[in-house]
Coordinates of C-alpha atoms in Angstrom, one line a residue:
Chain A
M1 CA 0.0 0.0 0.2
D2 CA 2.7 2.5 0.9
A3 CA 4.8 1.4 -2.0
A4 CA 1.9 2.0 -4.3
R5 CA 1.4 5.5 -2.7
R6 CA 4.8 6.3 -3.2
R7 CA 4.9 5.1 -6.8
S8 CA 1.7 6.9 -7.6
S9 CA 3.0 10.1 -5.9
A10 CA 6.2 9.8 -8.0
V11 CA 4.1 9.3 -11.1
A12 CA 2.2 12.4 -10.4
E13 CA 5.3 14.3 -9.8
Q14 CA 6.8 13.2 -13.0
A15 CA 3.9 14.1 -14.9
A16 CA 3.7 17.5 -13.2
R17 CA 7.2 18.2 -14.2
A18 CA 7.1 16.8 -17.7
S19 CA 3.7 18.2 -18.7
Y20 CA 2.9 21.1 -16.5
G21 CA 3.3 23.7 -19.2
R22 CA 1.6 21.7 -21.8
L23 CA -1.4 21.0 -19.6
L24 CA -1.4 24.7 -18.3
A25 CA -1.5 25.9 -22.0
L26 CA -4.4 23.5 -22.9
V27 CA -6.5 24.4 -20.0
S28 CA -6.0 28.3 -20.0
A29 CA -6.0 28.4 -24.1
R30 CA -9.7 28.4 -23.9
T31 CA -10.5 30.6 -20.8
R32 CA -7.6 32.9 -21.1
D33 CA -7.3 32.8 -17.5
I34 CA -4.0 31.6 -16.3
A35 CA -4.6 32.1 -12.6
A36 CA -7.6 30.1 -12.8
A37 CA -6.1 27.3 -14.9
E38 CA -3.2 27.2 -12.3
D39 CA -5.7 26.4 -9.8
A40 CA -7.6 23.9 -11.7
L41 CA -4.3 22.3 -12.5
A42 CA -3.2 22.3 -8.6
E43 CA -6.8 20.9 -7.8
A44 CA -6.0 18.0 -10.4
F45 CA -2.7 17.1 -9.1
A46 CA -4.1 17.1 -5.4
A47 CA -6.8 14.7 -6.8
A48 CA -4.3 12.6 -8.5
L49 CA -2.1 12.2 -5.4
A50 CA -5.3 11.3 -3.3
Q51 CA -6.8 8.9 -5.9
W52 CA -3.8 7.2 -7.6
G53 CA -2.5 5.9 -4.5
E54 CA -5.8 3.9 -3.9
Q55 CA -7.1 3.2 -7.2
G56 CA -3.7 2.8 -9.2
V57 CA -2.2 5.2 -11.7
P58 CA -4.1 5.5 -14.9
A59 CA -3.0 4.4 -18.1
N60 CA -2.5 7.7 -19.7
P61 CA -1.8 10.2 -16.6
E62 CA -1.5 13.2 -18.6
A63 CA -4.9 12.7 -20.0
W64 CA -6.6 12.1 -16.6
L65 CA -5.0 15.3 -15.3
L66 CA -6.2 17.3 -18.2
T67 CA -9.8 15.8 -17.8
V68 CA -9.7 16.7 -14.1
A69 CA -8.2 20.0 -14.3
R70 CA -10.5 21.1 -17.4
R71 CA -13.5 20.1 -15.3
A72 CA -12.2 22.3 -12.3
A73 CA -11.8 25.1 -14.7
G74 CA -15.3 24.4 -16.0
H75 CA -16.6 24.6 -12.5
Q76 CA -14.7 27.7 -11.8
Q77 CA -16.1 29.4 -14.9
A78 CA -19.5 28.2 -14.3
R79 CA -19.5 29.7 -10.9
A80 CA -18.1 33.0 -12.4
A81 CA -20.3 32.4 -15.6
T82 CA -21.8 35.4 -17.4
A83 CA -23.8 35.0 -20.5
S84 CA -20.9 35.8 -22.6
R85 CA -18.6 33.1 -21.1
A86 CA -21.2 30.4 -20.9
G87 CA -20.2 29.2 -24.5
D88 CA -16.5 28.9 -23.3
V89 CA -17.6 26.6 -20.7
L90 CA -19.2 24.4 -23.1
A91 CA -16.7 24.4 -25.5
L92 CA -14.3 23.6 -22.7
L93 CA -16.3 20.5 -21.5
A94 CA -16.6 19.4 -25.4
E95 CA -13.0 19.4 -25.7
E96 CA -12.6 17.2 -22.7
R97 CA -14.6 14.6 -24.7
E98 CA -12.4 14.9 -27.8
D99 CA -9.1 14.5 -26.8
A100 CA -9.4 12.7 -23.3
A101 CA -7.9 9.6 -25.2
A102 CA -5.4 11.5 -27.6
S103 CA -2.1 11.7 -26.6
P104 CA 0.2 13.5 -27.5
F105 CA -2.0 16.6 -27.1
S106 CA -1.8 19.2 -29.4
D107 CA 0.6 21.5 -28.1
Q108 CA -0.4 24.8 -27.1
R109 CA 2.7 25.8 -25.4
L110 CA 3.9 28.1 -28.3
A111 CA 0.7 30.1 -28.1
L112 CA 1.2 30.3 -24.3
L113 CA 5.0 31.8 -24.8
F114 CA 3.5 34.5 -27.3
V115 CA 0.8 35.3 -24.6
C116 CA 3.6 35.7 -22.0
A117 CA 5.5 38.1 -24.2
H118 CA 2.6 40.0 -25.6
P119 CA 3.7 43.6 -25.9
A120 CA 0.8 44.6 -23.4
I121 CA 2.5 42.7 -20.8
D122 CA 5.0 44.5 -18.4
P123 CA 8.4 43.6 -20.0
D124 CA 9.9 42.7 -16.5
A125 CA 7.0 40.4 -16.0
Q126 CA 7.7 38.4 -19.3
A127 CA 10.5 36.2 -18.7
P128 CA 9.1 35.3 -15.1
L129 CA 5.8 34.7 -16.6
M130 CA 7.1 32.1 -19.0
L131 CA 9.1 30.4 -16.4
Q132 CA 6.0 30.0 -14.2
T133 CA 3.4 29.1 -16.8
V134 CA 5.6 27.0 -19.1
L135 CA 7.6 25.3 -16.5
G136 CA 5.7 25.6 -13.3
L137 CA 8.3 27.4 -11.4
D138 CA 7.1 29.0 -8.0
A139 CA 7.3 32.7 -7.4
S140 CA 9.9 32.7 -4.8
R141 CA 12.2 30.7 -6.7
I142 CA 11.8 32.8 -9.7
A143 CA 12.1 36.1 -7.6
A144 CA 15.4 34.8 -6.3
A145 CA 16.7 34.4 -9.9
F146 CA 15.8 37.9 -10.7
L147 CA 17.0 39.5 -7.4
V148 CA 13.7 41.0 -6.5
S149 CA 11.7 40.1 -3.2
S150 CA 9.2 37.3 -3.6
G151 CA 6.2 39.5 -2.7
A152 CA 7.1 41.9 -5.5
M153 CA 7.6 39.0 -8.0
G154 CA 4.4 37.5 -6.7
Q155 CA 2.5 40.9 -7.3
R156 CA 4.0 41.4 -10.7
L157 CA 3.0 37.7 -11.9
V158 CA -0.6 38.2 -10.5
R159 CA -0.8 41.7 -12.2
A160 CA 0.3 40.2 -15.5
K161 CA -1.9 37.6 -15.3
R162 CA -4.9 39.7 -14.7
K163 CA -4.0 41.7 -17.4
I164 CA -4.0 38.6 -19.8
R165 CA -7.5 37.6 -18.4
D166 CA -9.0 41.2 -18.4
A167 CA -7.6 42.6 -21.8
G168 CA -8.5 39.2 -23.5
I169 CA -5.3 38.5 -25.0
A170 CA -5.9 35.8 -27.7
F171 CA -4.1 32.4 -27.0
A172 CA -2.9 32.1 -30.4
V173 CA 0.5 31.9 -32.5
P174 CA 0.5 35.2 -34.5
D175 CA 0.1 34.9 -38.2
P176 CA 3.3 34.7 -40.4
A177 CA 3.2 38.5 -41.2
D178 CA 3.3 39.3 -37.4
A179 CA 5.4 36.5 -36.2
P180 CA 8.8 37.6 -36.6
Q181 CA 8.4 40.8 -34.7
R182 CA 6.3 39.2 -31.8
L183 CA 8.9 36.4 -31.8
G184 CA 11.4 38.9 -30.8
G185 CA 9.6 39.5 -27.6
V186 CA 9.7 35.9 -26.7
L187 CA 13.1 35.3 -27.7
S188 CA 14.3 38.4 -25.5
A189 CA 12.6 37.2 -22.5
I190 CA 14.3 33.7 -22.8
Y191 CA 17.5 35.3 -23.3
A192 CA 17.0 37.5 -20.2
A193 CA 16.2 34.5 -18.2
Y194 CA 19.3 32.8 -19.3
G195 CA 21.4 36.2 -18.8
T196 CA 20.3 36.5 -15.2
A197 CA 21.2 32.8 -14.4
W198 CA 24.6 33.6 -16.3
D199 CA 25.7 36.7 -14.9
D200 CA 25.0 36.3 -11.4
T201 CA 26.3 33.0 -10.3
L202 CA 28.8 31.2 -12.8
G203 CA 27.0 28.0 -11.5
A204 CA 27.6 28.6 -7.9
D205 CA 24.0 28.7 -7.0
S206 CA 22.4 25.3 -8.0
R207 CA 19.0 27.0 -8.2
L208 CA 20.1 29.4 -10.9
A209 CA 22.0 26.6 -12.5
G210 CA 18.7 25.3 -12.9
L211 CA 17.3 28.2 -14.5
R212 CA 19.8 28.0 -17.0
G213 CA 18.7 24.5 -18.1
E214 CA 15.1 25.8 -18.0
A215 CA 16.0 28.7 -20.3
L216 CA 17.7 26.4 -22.6
F217 CA 14.7 24.1 -22.6
L218 CA 12.5 27.1 -23.7
A219 CA 15.0 27.9 -26.5
R220 CA 14.9 24.6 -27.6
L221 CA 11.3 24.4 -27.5
I222 CA 10.7 27.3 -29.5
A223 CA 13.3 26.3 -32.2
E224 CA 11.6 23.0 -32.4
L225 CA 8.0 24.6 -32.8
M226 CA 9.1 27.4 -35.1
P227 CA 11.9 25.8 -37.2
D228 CA 11.9 28.3 -39.9
Q229 CA 12.7 31.4 -37.8
P230 CA 16.4 31.9 -38.3
E231 CA 16.5 34.1 -35.0
A232 CA 14.7 31.3 -32.9
L233 CA 17.7 29.2 -34.2
G234 CA 20.3 32.0 -33.7
L235 CA 19.0 32.1 -29.8
L236 CA 19.5 28.6 -29.6
A237 CA 22.9 28.6 -31.0
L238 CA 24.0 31.4 -28.8
I239 CA 22.5 29.9 -25.5
L240 CA 24.0 26.5 -26.6
H241 CA 27.7 28.1 -27.1
C242 CA 27.8 29.8 -23.6
E243 CA 26.2 26.7 -21.8
A244 CA 28.8 24.5 -23.4
R245 CA 31.6 26.5 -21.5
Q246 CA 30.0 25.9 -18.0
P247 CA 32.5 23.1 -17.0
A248 CA 35.5 25.2 -18.0
R249 CA 34.3 28.4 -16.3
R250 CA 35.5 27.5 -13.0
A251 CA 38.8 25.9 -11.7
P252 CA 38.4 22.8 -9.5
D253 CA 39.2 25.3 -6.3
G254 CA 36.3 27.3 -7.5
T255 CA 38.1 30.2 -9.0
F256 CA 37.1 32.1 -12.1
V257 CA 38.6 31.1 -15.4
P258 CA 38.0 33.6 -18.1
L259 CA 37.3 32.5 -21.9
H260 CA 40.9 33.1 -23.0
A261 CA 42.2 30.8 -20.4
Q262 CA 39.5 28.0 -20.7
D263 CA 40.6 24.5 -21.7
P264 CA 38.2 23.8 -24.7
L265 CA 38.4 20.0 -24.0
L266 CA 36.2 20.8 -21.0
W267 CA 33.5 22.1 -23.2
S268 CA 30.5 20.0 -23.9
R269 CA 31.2 19.0 -27.5
E270 CA 27.8 17.8 -28.0
M271 CA 26.3 21.3 -27.3
V272 CA 29.1 23.1 -29.4
V273 CA 28.1 20.8 -32.4
E274 CA 24.3 21.5 -31.8
A275 CA 25.0 25.0 -31.8
E276 CA 27.1 25.0 -34.9
A277 CA 24.3 23.1 -36.8
A278 CA 21.8 25.6 -35.4
L279 CA 23.6 28.6 -36.5
R280 CA 24.3 27.1 -40.0
R281 CA 20.7 26.3 -40.5
A282 CA 19.9 29.8 -39.5
A283 CA 22.3 31.2 -42.1
T284 CA 20.5 29.4 -44.9
F285 CA 17.3 31.7 -44.4
G286 CA 19.7 34.8 -45.3
A287 CA 17.8 36.9 -42.8
P288 CA 20.5 37.9 -40.1
G289 CA 19.5 39.6 -36.8
R290 CA 20.5 40.1 -33.1
F291 CA 20.7 36.5 -31.9
Q292 CA 22.3 35.3 -35.0
T293 CA 25.1 37.8 -34.8
E294 CA 25.7 37.3 -31.3
A295 CA 25.6 33.4 -31.8
A296 CA 28.3 34.1 -34.6
I297 CA 30.4 36.1 -32.2
Q298 CA 30.4 33.2 -29.6
S299 CA 31.1 30.9 -32.6
L300 CA 34.2 32.7 -33.5
H301 CA 35.4 32.8 -29.7
A302 CA 35.0 29.1 -29.9
H303 CA 37.0 28.7 -32.9
Q304 CA 39.8 31.0 -31.7
R305 CA 40.1 29.0 -28.5
M306 CA 40.1 25.6 -30.3
T307 CA 42.4 26.6 -33.2
G308 CA 44.7 28.9 -31.6
E309 CA 44.0 31.3 -34.6
R310 CA 43.1 35.0 -33.7
F311 CA 39.9 36.6 -34.9
T312 CA 40.1 39.8 -33.1
G313 CA 39.3 41.9 -36.3
P314 CA 36.1 39.9 -37.4
L315 CA 35.0 39.9 -33.9
A316 CA 35.3 43.6 -33.8
R317 CA 33.3 44.0 -36.9
L318 CA 30.7 41.6 -35.8
Y319 CA 30.2 43.6 -32.6
D320 CA 30.0 46.7 -35.0
V321 CA 27.1 44.9 -36.7
L322 CA 25.3 44.0 -33.4
A323 CA 25.5 47.5 -32.2
G324 CA 23.8 48.7 -35.3
I325 CA 21.0 45.9 -34.8
A326 CA 20.6 46.1 -30.9
P327 CA 22.7 49.1 -29.2
T328 CA 22.0 47.7 -25.6
T329 CA 24.3 48.9 -22.9
G330 CA 25.7 45.3 -22.7
V331 CA 26.5 45.3 -26.4
M332 CA 28.1 48.6 -26.5
V333 CA 30.3 47.6 -23.5
A334 CA 31.4 44.4 -25.2
R335 CA 32.0 46.1 -28.4
A336 CA 34.5 48.6 -26.9
V337 CA 36.3 45.7 -25.4
A338 CA 36.3 44.0 -28.7
H339 CA 38.0 47.3 -30.4
A340 CA 40.6 47.1 -27.5
E341 CA 41.5 43.6 -28.0
N342 CA 41.9 44.5 -31.8
G343 CA 44.6 47.2 -30.9
A344 CA 42.2 50.3 -31.1
S345 CA 42.3 50.8 -27.1
S346 CA 42.1 54.7 -27.3
A347 CA 39.0 54.5 -29.5
A348 CA 37.4 51.7 -27.1
H349 CA 38.1 54.1 -24.1
E350 CA 36.3 57.0 -25.9
Q351 CA 33.4 54.6 -26.5
L352 CA 33.3 53.8 -22.9
R353 CA 33.3 57.1 -21.7
A354 CA 30.8 58.5 -23.9
M355 CA 28.2 56.0 -22.4
T356 CA 25.7 57.2 -19.6
G357 CA 23.7 55.5 -17.1
T358 CA 26.5 53.0 -16.4
Q359 CA 27.3 54.1 -12.9
T360 CA 26.6 50.9 -11.1
Y361 CA 26.8 48.7 -14.3
Q362 CA 29.5 46.0 -13.3
P363 CA 30.4 44.9 -16.8
W364 CA 31.1 48.7 -17.7
W365 CA 33.6 48.9 -14.7
A366 CA 35.2 45.7 -15.6
A367 CA 35.6 46.8 -19.3
L368 CA 37.1 50.0 -18.4
A369 CA 39.9 48.0 -16.3
R370 CA 40.6 45.8 -19.3
V371 CA 40.5 48.8 -21.8
S372 CA 42.6 51.1 -19.4
W373 CA 45.1 48.2 -19.0
L374 CA 45.6 47.9 -22.7
A375 CA 46.1 51.4 -23.3
G376 CA 48.9 51.2 -20.7
D377 CA 47.2 52.9 -17.6
A378 CA 47.9 50.6 -15.0
Q379 CA 46.6 52.7 -12.3
G380 CA 43.1 53.6 -13.8
A381 CA 43.0 50.0 -14.7
A382 CA 43.4 48.9 -10.9
A383 CA 40.7 51.5 -9.8
A384 CA 38.2 50.4 -12.2
A385 CA 38.8 46.7 -11.3
A386 CA 38.3 47.7 -7.8
T387 CA 35.1 49.3 -8.6
A388 CA 34.1 46.4 -10.9
A389 CA 34.9 43.9 -7.7
G390 CA 32.7 46.0 -5.4
L391 CA 29.7 45.7 -7.7
S392 CA 29.9 42.1 -8.1
A393 CA 27.8 39.5 -6.4
D394 CA 30.1 36.7 -7.3
P395 CA 33.1 35.9 -4.8
A396 CA 35.1 34.3 -7.6
I397 CA 34.8 37.3 -9.9
R398 CA 35.5 39.5 -7.1
A399 CA 38.8 37.5 -6.4
F400 CA 39.5 37.6 -10.1
L401 CA 39.3 41.3 -10.5
L402 CA 41.1 42.2 -7.3
G403 CA 43.8 39.6 -8.4
G404 CA 44.4 41.6 -11.6
G405 CA 42.7 38.8 -14.0
Y406 CA 42.3 41.6 -16.5
R407 CA 46.0 41.9 -17.1
F408 CA 46.7 39.6 -20.3
A409 CA 47.8 40.0 -23.8
A410 CA 45.5 41.6 -26.2
G411 CA 43.2 39.3 -28.0
G412 CA 43.2 36.9 -25.4
A413 CA 46.4 35.1 -26.7
N414 CA 47.3 32.3 -24.1
V415 CA 50.6 33.7 -22.8
G416 CA 49.8 33.6 -19.1
K417 CA 49.3 36.6 -16.9
R418 CA 51.7 39.6 -17.1
G419 CA 52.3 42.2 -14.6
Chain B
M1 CA 14.1 55.5 0.8
Q2 CA 16.8 54.9 3.2
Y3 CA 17.6 51.3 4.0
V4 CA 20.2 49.8 6.5
L5 CA 22.0 46.8 5.4
L6 CA 22.8 44.8 8.3
F7 CA 26.0 42.3 7.6
Q8 CA 25.8 39.0 9.5
E9 CA 29.0 36.8 9.3
N10 CA 29.6 33.5 10.2
A11 CA 32.6 32.7 12.5
E12 CA 34.7 31.2 9.8
E13 CA 34.1 34.6 7.6
R14 CA 34.8 36.5 10.7
G15 CA 38.1 34.5 11.1
K16 CA 39.4 35.7 7.9
R17 CA 40.0 39.2 9.4
T18 CA 43.2 38.1 10.9
D19 CA 44.0 35.2 9.2
P20 CA 47.4 36.0 7.3
V21 CA 46.2 34.2 3.9
A22 CA 42.7 35.4 3.9
A23 CA 43.0 38.9 5.4
G24 CA 44.1 40.6 2.3
P25 CA 41.2 39.2 0.0
Y26 CA 38.8 39.8 2.9
W27 CA 39.5 43.4 3.3
G28 CA 40.1 43.9 -0.4
S29 CA 36.5 42.7 -1.0
W30 CA 35.1 44.9 1.5
S31 CA 37.0 48.0 0.5
A32 CA 35.9 47.4 -3.1
Y33 CA 32.1 47.1 -2.0
M34 CA 32.4 50.2 0.2
G35 CA 34.2 51.9 -2.6
A36 CA 31.5 51.0 -5.2
I37 CA 28.6 52.2 -3.0
A38 CA 30.5 55.4 -2.5
Q39 CA 31.2 55.8 -6.2
A40 CA 27.5 55.3 -6.9
G41 CA 26.6 58.1 -4.6
V42 CA 24.2 56.0 -2.5
M43 CA 26.0 55.8 0.9
V44 CA 24.6 57.7 3.8
G45 CA 26.8 56.2 6.4
G46 CA 28.2 52.9 7.9
N47 CA 30.6 51.3 10.0
G48 CA 32.3 48.0 10.4
L49 CA 32.1 46.4 13.9
Q50 CA 34.7 44.8 16.1
P51 CA 34.0 41.2 16.7
P52 CA 31.0 40.2 19.0
E53 CA 33.5 38.6 21.7
T54 CA 34.6 42.4 22.4
G55 CA 31.0 43.4 22.9
T56 CA 29.0 44.0 26.4
T57 CA 25.5 43.4 27.0
L58 CA 23.4 45.4 29.4
R59 CA 19.9 44.6 30.8
I60 CA 17.9 46.0 33.7
E61 CA 15.8 43.2 35.4
N62 CA 13.5 44.4 38.3
G63 CA 16.0 47.5 38.7
T64 CA 19.0 45.6 38.9
R65 CA 21.6 46.1 36.2
H66 CA 23.0 42.9 34.7
V67 CA 26.2 43.5 32.6
V68 CA 27.4 40.6 30.7
D69 CA 30.8 40.3 28.6
G70 CA 30.1 39.4 24.9
P71 CA 26.9 39.6 22.7
F72 CA 23.4 39.3 23.7
A73 CA 22.8 35.8 22.2
D74 CA 25.5 33.4 21.0
T75 CA 24.4 32.6 17.3
K76 CA 26.2 31.4 14.4
E77 CA 26.1 34.6 12.5
A78 CA 27.0 37.9 14.1
L79 CA 26.7 41.5 13.2
G80 CA 29.9 42.3 11.4
G81 CA 28.9 45.8 10.3
Y82 CA 26.1 48.0 8.7
V83 CA 25.6 50.5 6.0
V84 CA 22.6 53.0 5.4
L85 CA 22.0 53.5 1.8
E86 CA 19.7 56.1 0.0
V87 CA 18.1 54.0 -2.9
A88 CA 14.8 54.1 -4.9
D89 CA 13.4 50.8 -3.5
L90 CA 13.8 47.4 -2.2
D91 CA 14.9 45.9 -5.3
A92 CA 17.8 48.4 -5.3
A93 CA 18.7 47.6 -1.8
L94 CA 18.6 43.9 -2.6
E95 CA 20.8 44.5 -5.4
W96 CA 23.5 45.9 -3.1
A97 CA 22.9 43.5 -0.6
A98 CA 23.7 40.8 -3.1
R99 CA 26.9 42.5 -3.7
A100 CA 28.1 42.4 0.0
P101 CA 31.2 40.1 0.5
C102 CA 29.1 38.2 3.5
A103 CA 26.2 37.6 1.2
A104 CA 27.7 34.3 0.4
A105 CA 29.3 33.5 3.8
G106 CA 26.4 34.9 6.3
S107 CA 23.6 36.9 5.3
V108 CA 22.5 40.5 4.9
E109 CA 19.4 41.8 6.6
I110 CA 17.7 44.8 4.8
R111 CA 15.7 47.0 7.1
L112 CA 13.8 50.1 5.9
V113 CA 14.5 53.2 8.1
M114 CA 11.4 54.6 10.0
A115 CA 10.3 58.1 8.8
P116 CA 10.7 60.6 11.6
P117 CA 7.0 61.0 13.1
A118 CA 5.3 63.9 11.4
G119 CA 5.0 67.4 13.1

């Protein structure tokens, strides 16, 4: 009895993890009410835990969960029913009969992703909303990843869901004419989730390491669901290149290892191969964009490390292209460093000095340290590195900067540290 | 809004203050952190504190003064210092808290400063 109960709760848990987003998308697609769909799904999982232990696990656990969740959602709707919504309730219950036996279900997750990244939704809420609805992460975990209090994150998510319901945002994949533009929002939100986990931890915090994996999951999902969108492939290639380097970013003693000193043999070969394939496929569409360009930059970095050949010129030019498409603060800072690595350190210095709003932006100070050192200003470099260290939340990065990690030959040639 | 960040350190982290090997990076991290706060123009004030065993605790019970050596309560983490910041909101205060060297070796408590009573 106990063993059966344990097994049933294990099956329910597995179904929850594997199909949460698909089930939530299916339930909320009709009602457009994500919060209500979450409640319905929670009810279904609770019922599963109670019943499966006694009656055994059903042949198709997902279909069972969907049926119960739809019924719960239908009841909720009926309670709150207005004349205009009654039709939705009937349709919802009709769908229950239609695909109760069908598996795999139609995949509504893509529609759900587009809803989460709708322009009417607060941009700060988009990536968290995707993580919660498609992956089922709870608000406090998402809050920790985005470094806001869990109360504030909960509020943000509640507001976003209310907006979706009250504004009647359609659960649909935009038509091909609108798709590329709307897709940009979806991709940016996924990239933001990945970047949050990448910047703040370097794999030290297992919760954030999980978030990286989840962003990769979303990137793969969207590339799989929209295989003819080159930017979706570009984002996948970009995330894969970064993720492949995870095992090499820290020495066994926990110290930070910058890209120019990493051992490419420690990189995930499978991920590099998958990244290059995605990037090549993206290139066949002849429609370059932000994520393809960023992926191309990471691809060149990888080739540089693997072959020992230097690509500082092409890298600086690719950053110029990227700055033309997406002149974000992060891109402009990285571009300045790329120019300095290519020998133009005083131009790079001017580019950094011309930027505004970077007073507490850690990468700007780290870039200033590097560019100043390449320009021969050791004192200025040390001062900038100290500020960058003070702005970093990662002890390994702090130690790296205070220890003079920014002092190495231009272009990252592997000659060991100087000075 | 003014927030106080209370820096709690565990014993191991506190021990680094006088450890011949660890003292350099320890003080380097704190001075970089304080420097970055000052550079950003959000510092209202703050101090580092001598270790808890140098403290003295006083309590009056039924009119009798009790003076005890050391901290009020022996806890794993002890207050190592504090800063008062002038920032826009809790999220900004959290961002600064995450950068504190003790965030990974203790904790940082964030408290909103009470506004003076009106009138």
